[in-house]
Short mmCIF file of C-alpha atoms in Angstrom, two decimals:
data_model
loop_
_atom_site.label_atom_id
_atom_site.label_comp_id
_atom_site.label_asym_id
_atom_site.label_seq_id
_atom_site.Cartn_x
_atom_site.Cartn_y
_atom_site.Cartn_z
CA MET F 1 2.59 23.13 14.45
CA LEU F 2 3.06 19.38 14.82
CA ASP F 3 6.33 17.71 13.74
CA GLN F 4 4.17 15.69 11.39
CA ASP F 5 2.97 18.80 9.56
CA VAL F 6 6.48 20.25 9.31
CA ALA F 7 7.80 16.96 7.91
CA LYS F 8 4.91 16.82 5.43
CA ARG F 9 5.70 20.30 4.20
CA ILE F 10 9.35 19.35 3.65
CA TYR F 11 8.32 16.16 1.88
CA ASP F 12 5.83 18.01 -0.36
CA ARG F 13 8.57 20.45 -1.34
CA TRP F 14 10.90 17.57 -2.23
CA VAL F 15 8.24 16.03 -4.48
CA TRP F 16 8.13 19.20 -6.57
CA VAL F 17 11.93 19.65 -6.58
CA ALA F 18 12.39 16.03 -7.65
CA LEU F 19 9.74 16.31 -10.39
CA ILE F 20 11.45 19.35 -11.88
CA VAL F 21 15.03 18.04 -11.62
CA TYR F 22 13.89 14.61 -12.83
CA SER F 23 12.22 16.05 -15.94
CA GLY F 24 15.36 17.99 -16.78
CA LEU F 25 17.64 14.99 -16.27
CA LEU F 26 15.32 12.72 -18.21
CA GLY F 27 15.34 15.06 -21.19
CA GLY F 28 19.15 15.11 -20.99
CA VAL F 29 19.37 11.33 -20.74
CA ILE F 30 17.12 10.78 -23.76
CA THR F 31 19.27 13.14 -25.84
CA VAL F 32 22.50 11.48 -24.67
CA MET F 33 21.12 8.00 -25.41
CA GLN F 34 20.24 9.03 -28.95
CA THR F 35 23.63 10.66 -29.50
CA TYR F 36 25.74 7.80 -28.06
CA PRO F 37 23.67 4.64 -28.59
CA ASP F 38 26.66 2.32 -28.11
CA ALA F 39 28.68 3.88 -25.30
CA ALA F 40 29.40 1.51 -22.40
CA TRP F 41 28.72 4.24 -19.83
CA ARG F 42 25.15 4.78 -20.98
CA TYR F 43 23.70 2.50 -18.27
CA PRO F 44 25.03 4.48 -15.29
CA VAL F 45 24.06 7.71 -17.07
CA ALA F 46 20.54 6.39 -17.73
CA ILE F 47 19.76 6.00 -14.04
CA THR F 48 20.83 9.53 -13.02
CA PRO F 49 17.20 10.82 -13.14
CA MET F 50 16.54 8.78 -10.01
CA ILE F 51 18.98 10.85 -7.92
CA PRO F 52 16.49 13.62 -6.97
CA TRP F 53 13.97 10.95 -5.94
CA VAL F 54 16.44 9.53 -3.43
CA PHE F 55 16.02 12.75 -1.44
CA THR F 56 12.23 12.60 -1.79
CA VAL F 57 12.19 9.05 -0.46
CA GLY F 58 14.41 10.18 2.44
CA ALA F 59 11.99 13.03 3.18
CA TYR F 60 9.05 10.60 3.03
CA VAL F 61 10.74 8.23 5.49
CA ARG F 62 11.27 11.14 7.90
CA TYR F 63 7.66 12.18 7.40
CA PHE F 64 6.42 8.64 8.02
CA ARG F 65 8.42 8.42 11.27
CA ARG F 66 6.83 11.64 12.49
CA MET F 67 3.28 10.70 11.54
CA ASP F 68 0.91 9.91 14.40
CA GLU F 69 -0.29 6.33 14.69
CA LEU F 70 -3.47 6.76 12.66
CA HIS F 71 -1.67 8.50 9.81
CA GLN F 72 0.92 5.71 9.77
CA ARG F 73 -1.87 3.20 9.56
CA MET F 74 -3.52 5.08 6.68
CA ALA F 75 -0.17 5.35 4.87
CA LEU F 76 0.40 1.60 5.19
CA GLU F 77 -3.13 0.87 3.96
CA ALA F 78 -2.59 3.12 0.95
CA PHE F 79 0.52 1.07 0.10
CA ALA F 80 -1.42 -2.17 0.53
CA PHE F 81 -4.19 -0.93 -1.78
CA ALA F 82 -1.65 0.08 -4.41
CA PHE F 83 0.18 -3.22 -4.01
CA ALA F 84 -2.94 -5.27 -4.64
CA GLY F 85 -4.03 -3.04 -7.52
CA THR F 86 -0.66 -3.12 -9.26
CA ALA F 87 -0.25 -6.86 -8.81
CA LEU F 88 -3.72 -7.46 -10.29
CA LEU F 89 -3.20 -5.09 -13.20
CA THR F 90 0.19 -6.53 -14.18
CA PHE F 91 -1.19 -10.03 -13.72
CA THR F 92 -4.12 -9.24 -16.02
CA TYR F 93 -1.92 -7.57 -18.58
CA GLY F 94 0.14 -10.75 -18.71
CA PHE F 95 -2.86 -12.47 -20.32
CA LEU F 96 -3.46 -9.64 -22.79
CA ASP F 97 0.21 -9.76 -23.71
CA PHE F 98 -0.20 -13.47 -24.34
CA ALA F 99 -3.25 -12.83 -26.55
CA GLY F 100 -1.25 -10.46 -28.69
CA LEU F 101 -1.39 -6.96 -27.22
CA PRO F 102 2.01 -5.29 -27.46
CA ARG F 103 4.45 -5.43 -24.56
CA ILE F 104 4.48 -2.26 -22.53
CA ASN F 105 7.79 -1.08 -21.18
CA TRP F 106 8.41 -1.18 -17.44
CA TRP F 107 8.66 2.53 -17.84
CA PHE F 108 4.92 2.65 -17.40
CA VAL F 109 4.77 0.44 -14.33
CA TRP F 110 5.78 3.06 -11.83
CA PRO F 111 3.26 5.72 -12.96
CA VAL F 112 0.57 3.04 -12.54
CA MET F 113 1.88 2.30 -9.05
CA GLY F 114 2.01 5.99 -8.18
CA THR F 115 -1.55 6.57 -9.37
CA LEU F 116 -2.86 3.59 -7.38
CA TRP F 117 -0.98 4.80 -4.32
CA PHE F 118 -2.70 8.15 -4.65
CA ILE F 119 -6.12 6.49 -4.94
CA GLY F 120 -5.24 4.21 -2.00
CA GLY F 121 -4.45 7.25 0.15
CA PHE F 122 -7.83 8.70 -0.73
CA VAL F 123 -9.64 5.43 0.11
CA ALA F 124 -7.81 5.13 3.46
CA ARG F 125 -8.71 8.71 4.41
CA ARG F 126 -12.36 8.07 3.59
CA ARG F 127 -12.29 5.02 5.78
CA TRP F 128 -10.76 6.57 8.89
CA LEU F 129 -11.44 10.30 8.79
CA MET O 1 -19.93 -19.67 25.86
CA THR O 2 -17.12 -17.50 27.11
CA PRO O 3 -16.25 -14.46 24.99
CA GLU O 4 -12.95 -16.10 23.95
CA SER O 5 -14.61 -19.14 22.48
CA THR O 6 -17.08 -16.95 20.55
CA VAL O 7 -14.14 -15.15 19.01
CA GLN O 8 -12.48 -18.48 18.24
CA ALA O 9 -15.63 -19.84 16.63
CA GLY O 10 -15.98 -16.68 14.56
CA ARG O 11 -12.38 -17.02 13.43
CA ARG O 12 -12.86 -20.66 12.50
CA ALA O 13 -15.95 -19.84 10.44
CA THR O 14 -14.06 -17.05 8.69
CA MET O 15 -11.11 -19.34 8.08
CA ARG O 16 -13.44 -21.90 6.52
CA ARG O 17 -15.04 -19.34 4.23
CA PHE O 18 -11.62 -18.05 3.33
CA ARG O 19 -10.35 -21.52 2.47
CA TYR O 20 -13.42 -22.43 0.38
CA GLY O 21 -13.23 -19.12 -1.45
CA PHE O 22 -9.58 -19.69 -2.17
CA ILE O 23 -10.11 -23.23 -3.47
CA ILE O 24 -13.03 -22.18 -5.68
CA ALA O 25 -11.03 -19.27 -7.10
CA THR O 26 -8.04 -21.52 -7.82
CA LEU O 27 -10.22 -24.11 -9.58
CA ALA O 28 -11.97 -21.39 -11.57
CA TYR O 29 -8.61 -19.94 -12.53
CA VAL O 30 -7.20 -23.28 -13.73
CA GLY O 31 -10.41 -24.06 -15.64
CA LEU O 32 -10.53 -20.65 -17.29
CA VAL O 33 -6.85 -20.73 -18.28
CA HIS O 34 -7.47 -23.95 -20.21
CA LEU O 35 -10.75 -22.73 -21.64
CA SER O 36 -9.30 -19.43 -22.85
CA ASP O 37 -6.28 -21.25 -24.28
CA PHE O 38 -8.56 -23.56 -26.17
CA VAL O 39 -10.81 -20.78 -27.48
CA LEU O 40 -7.85 -18.60 -28.47
CA ASP O 41 -6.20 -21.47 -30.33
CA ALA O 42 -9.39 -22.12 -32.25
CA ASN O 43 -10.01 -18.44 -33.09
CA PRO O 44 -6.60 -16.80 -33.51
CA GLY O 45 -7.89 -13.72 -35.33
CA ALA O 46 -11.13 -12.99 -33.48
CA SER O 47 -11.65 -9.41 -32.34
CA TRP O 48 -12.99 -10.59 -28.96
CA ARG O 49 -9.91 -12.63 -28.12
CA TYR O 50 -8.67 -10.09 -25.56
CA ALA O 51 -11.88 -10.43 -23.58
CA ILE O 52 -11.40 -14.21 -23.54
CA ALA O 53 -7.73 -13.86 -22.65
CA VAL O 54 -8.41 -11.91 -19.43
CA LEU O 55 -11.10 -14.34 -18.20
CA PRO O 56 -8.69 -16.25 -15.91
CA ALA O 57 -7.81 -12.99 -14.16
CA VAL O 58 -11.44 -12.54 -13.06
CA PRO O 59 -11.51 -15.17 -10.28
CA VAL O 60 -8.15 -13.93 -9.07
CA ALA O 61 -9.44 -10.35 -8.92
CA VAL O 62 -12.61 -11.48 -7.13
CA CYS O 63 -10.44 -13.49 -4.76
CA VAL O 64 -8.26 -10.49 -3.92
CA VAL O 65 -11.17 -8.06 -3.51
CA ALA O 66 -13.50 -10.40 -1.63
CA LEU O 67 -11.03 -12.35 0.49
CA VAL O 68 -8.64 -9.67 1.67
CA PRO O 69 -11.11 -8.40 4.31
CA TYR O 70 -11.59 -11.99 5.55
CA TYR O 71 -7.87 -12.56 5.67
CA HIS O 72 -7.49 -9.31 7.57
CA HIS O 73 -10.15 -10.39 10.03
CA LEU O 74 -8.15 -13.54 10.81
CA LEU O 75 -5.13 -11.58 11.95
CA ASP O 76 -4.70 -9.94 15.32
CA GLU O 77 -3.56 -6.33 15.44
CA LEU O 78 0.17 -7.10 15.54
CA GLN O 79 -0.13 -9.57 12.66
CA GLN O 80 -2.08 -6.93 10.70
CA ARG O 81 0.64 -4.40 11.30
CA ILE O 82 3.32 -6.90 10.22
CA GLN O 83 1.42 -7.66 7.01
CA LEU O 84 0.91 -3.98 6.26
CA GLU O 85 4.62 -3.29 6.79
CA ALA O 86 5.61 -6.28 4.65
CA ILE O 87 3.33 -5.11 1.84
CA ALA O 88 4.55 -1.51 2.10
CA PHE O 89 8.12 -2.81 1.82
CA ALA O 90 7.20 -4.88 -1.24
CA PHE O 91 5.37 -1.96 -2.86
CA LEU O 92 8.24 0.48 -2.37
CA GLY O 93 10.81 -2.11 -3.46
CA ALA O 94 8.85 -2.89 -6.62
CA LEU O 95 8.30 0.82 -7.29
CA ILE O 96 12.04 1.52 -7.09
CA ILE O 97 13.00 -1.52 -9.21
CA ALA O 98 10.37 -0.70 -11.85
CA PHE O 99 11.55 2.90 -11.92
CA VAL O 100 15.23 1.98 -12.33
CA TYR O 101 14.52 -0.73 -14.89
CA GLY O 102 12.36 1.67 -16.89
CA LEU O 103 15.34 4.02 -17.11
CA LEU O 104 17.67 1.17 -18.10
CA GLU O 105 15.26 0.30 -20.91
CA LEU O 106 15.95 3.77 -22.25
CA ALA O 107 19.63 2.82 -22.33
CA GLY O 108 18.83 -0.29 -24.31
CA LEU O 109 18.10 -3.14 -21.90
CA PRO O 110 15.39 -5.41 -23.34
CA GLY O 111 11.75 -4.87 -22.33
CA ILE O 112 10.32 -7.36 -19.83
CA ALA O 113 6.74 -8.60 -19.90
CA TRP O 114 4.48 -6.93 -17.30
CA LYS O 115 3.60 -10.25 -15.80
CA TRP O 116 7.03 -10.36 -14.17
CA ALA O 117 6.11 -7.26 -12.19
CA TRP O 118 3.60 -9.14 -10.05
CA VAL O 119 5.98 -12.05 -9.60
CA LEU O 120 8.58 -9.55 -8.38
CA MET O 121 6.01 -8.00 -6.03
CA VAL O 122 5.07 -11.31 -4.47
CA ALA O 123 8.75 -12.21 -4.03
CA LEU O 124 9.37 -8.87 -2.31
CA TRP O 125 6.32 -9.47 -0.12
CA VAL O 126 7.87 -12.72 1.12
CA ILE O 127 11.11 -10.88 1.95
CA GLY O 128 9.18 -8.02 3.58
CA ASP O 129 7.20 -10.48 5.66
CA TRP O 130 10.43 -12.05 6.91
CA LEU O 131 11.93 -8.64 7.74
CA ALA O 132 8.80 -7.37 9.51
CA ARG O 133 8.56 -10.55 11.57
CA ARG O 134 12.19 -10.24 12.62
CA ARG O 135 11.58 -6.66 13.67
CA ARG O 136 8.34 -7.16 15.57
CA LEU O 137 8.29 -10.67 16.95
CA MET M 1 -14.59 0.84 21.79
CA LYS M 2 -16.64 3.74 23.05
CA ASN M 3 -15.12 6.69 24.83
CA THR M 4 -16.00 9.89 26.64
CA LEU M 5 -13.19 11.92 25.12
CA ARG M 6 -15.53 14.47 23.53
CA GLU M 7 -17.34 15.11 26.83
CA LEU M 8 -14.08 15.40 28.78
CA ARG M 9 -12.70 17.79 26.22
CA ALA M 10 -15.86 19.88 26.30
CA GLU M 11 -15.70 20.05 30.12
CA ARG M 12 -12.32 21.75 29.85
CA GLY M 13 -13.44 23.94 26.99
CA TRP M 14 -10.73 22.63 24.67
CA THR M 15 -11.05 22.38 20.92
CA GLN M 16 -9.87 19.30 19.03
CA ALA M 17 -6.90 21.37 17.92
CA ASP M 18 -5.97 22.18 21.55
CA LEU M 19 -6.11 18.52 22.45
CA SER M 20 -4.17 17.48 19.37
CA GLU M 21 -1.40 19.92 20.29
CA GLN M 22 -1.14 18.59 23.86
CA LEU M 23 -1.10 14.95 22.77
CA GLY M 24 1.19 15.45 19.78
CA VAL M 25 -1.20 13.80 17.32
CA SER M 26 -3.15 15.37 14.47
CA ARG M 27 -6.59 16.89 14.89
CA GLN M 28 -7.97 14.34 12.43
CA THR M 29 -6.77 11.54 14.70
CA ILE M 30 -8.50 13.16 17.71
CA ASN M 31 -11.69 13.31 15.68
CA ALA M 32 -11.40 9.67 14.56
CA ILE M 33 -10.97 8.61 18.20
CA GLU M 34 -13.92 10.72 19.39
CA THR M 35 -16.22 9.32 16.72
CA GLY M 36 -15.15 5.78 17.64
CA LYS M 37 -13.71 5.03 14.22
CA TYR M 38 -10.20 4.54 15.54
CA ASP M 39 -9.06 2.89 18.78
CA PRO M 40 -5.87 4.54 20.04
CA SER M 41 -2.77 2.51 20.85
CA LEU M 42 -2.07 1.75 24.49
CA PRO M 43 0.66 4.44 24.77
CA LEU M 44 -1.67 7.09 23.33
CA ALA M 45 -4.55 5.94 25.56
CA PHE M 46 -2.26 6.34 28.58
CA ARG M 47 -1.24 9.83 27.45
CA ILE M 48 -4.93 10.75 27.15
CA ALA M 49 -5.66 9.30 30.59
CA ALA M 50 -2.72 11.16 32.15
CA LEU M 51 -3.79 14.42 30.53
CA PHE M 52 -7.30 14.20 31.97
CA GLY M 53 -6.06 12.74 35.28
CA ARG M 54 -8.37 9.72 35.07
CA PRO M 55 -7.82 5.99 34.72
CA ILE M 56 -8.08 4.61 31.18
CA GLU M 57 -11.20 2.60 31.98
CA ALA M 58 -12.97 5.80 33.01
CA ILE M 59 -12.47 7.14 29.47
CA PHE M 60 -12.59 4.05 27.20
CA HIS M 61 -15.24 1.33 27.36
CA PRO M 62 -15.43 -1.91 25.38
CA ASP M 63 -18.43 -1.93 23.01
CA GLY M 64 -20.16 -4.88 24.63
CA SER M 65 -20.58 -3.59 28.18
#
């Protein structure tokens, strides 16, 4: 098996681990925030759900380094697609916000980015494979 | 004509098209911003005001979708790689910042308008471009 | 770029997977090179040339000529 495939398997596993740990931590954080709305330490506590993702990002970086040149290219193109898509969407929403639609929390920015990244990966694969 | 000069001529033609496209899109954007402002001011309660509000985004979207391939064509393979790396950096940076800020909103930090997300992304692109150039050139 | 990778591979009776293993790139990348969708980097082109014991220009040809 290629190093690339091994690294992908490890990365895939980390995505699931992070999703599960993140959901648990997020639930905990929301409860804590409601219980102690004024505590000074709530900011550092609020960002704890990102800890599992640090490992996922690390696993992705290792995976990227082990990708062959075409897979690296496709990965970069997927990012570029998602970048353009996110920038356009947030740009457009700026106008809707101005016209009176409610502000959306930044909370929802990263799921949008993740979804566009996924679509970008699909588009890049169609182009090259 | 030697092959080099054909390539050069092709690049120049592409560059021209790119520049015209960019200028037209910018003018359309500026015009539509004023038009939509005017229409929205005159009809504050209209149900179709959202459709008017997004009009200025249309030339920008067309610009991005139609001109990116041209822009890409203007770059040699190393420049393309540098741009892709810079954009990947900007995307990941923005993803991480948006993720962390979303969590801090839970803790009570004020919400920020979405339009700052694209400003952040462009700023990170500039930084990524600088980093990628330092690494590769 | 055009190339004769598919023919050379067939001569040796290798599958795309065999070739991918020997070159350390994925099978999908081998396929993209064979179909002319992707031009390999210079280091990869040299690895391919070394594997088949031929000069690069005997395997890869610019589109025009």
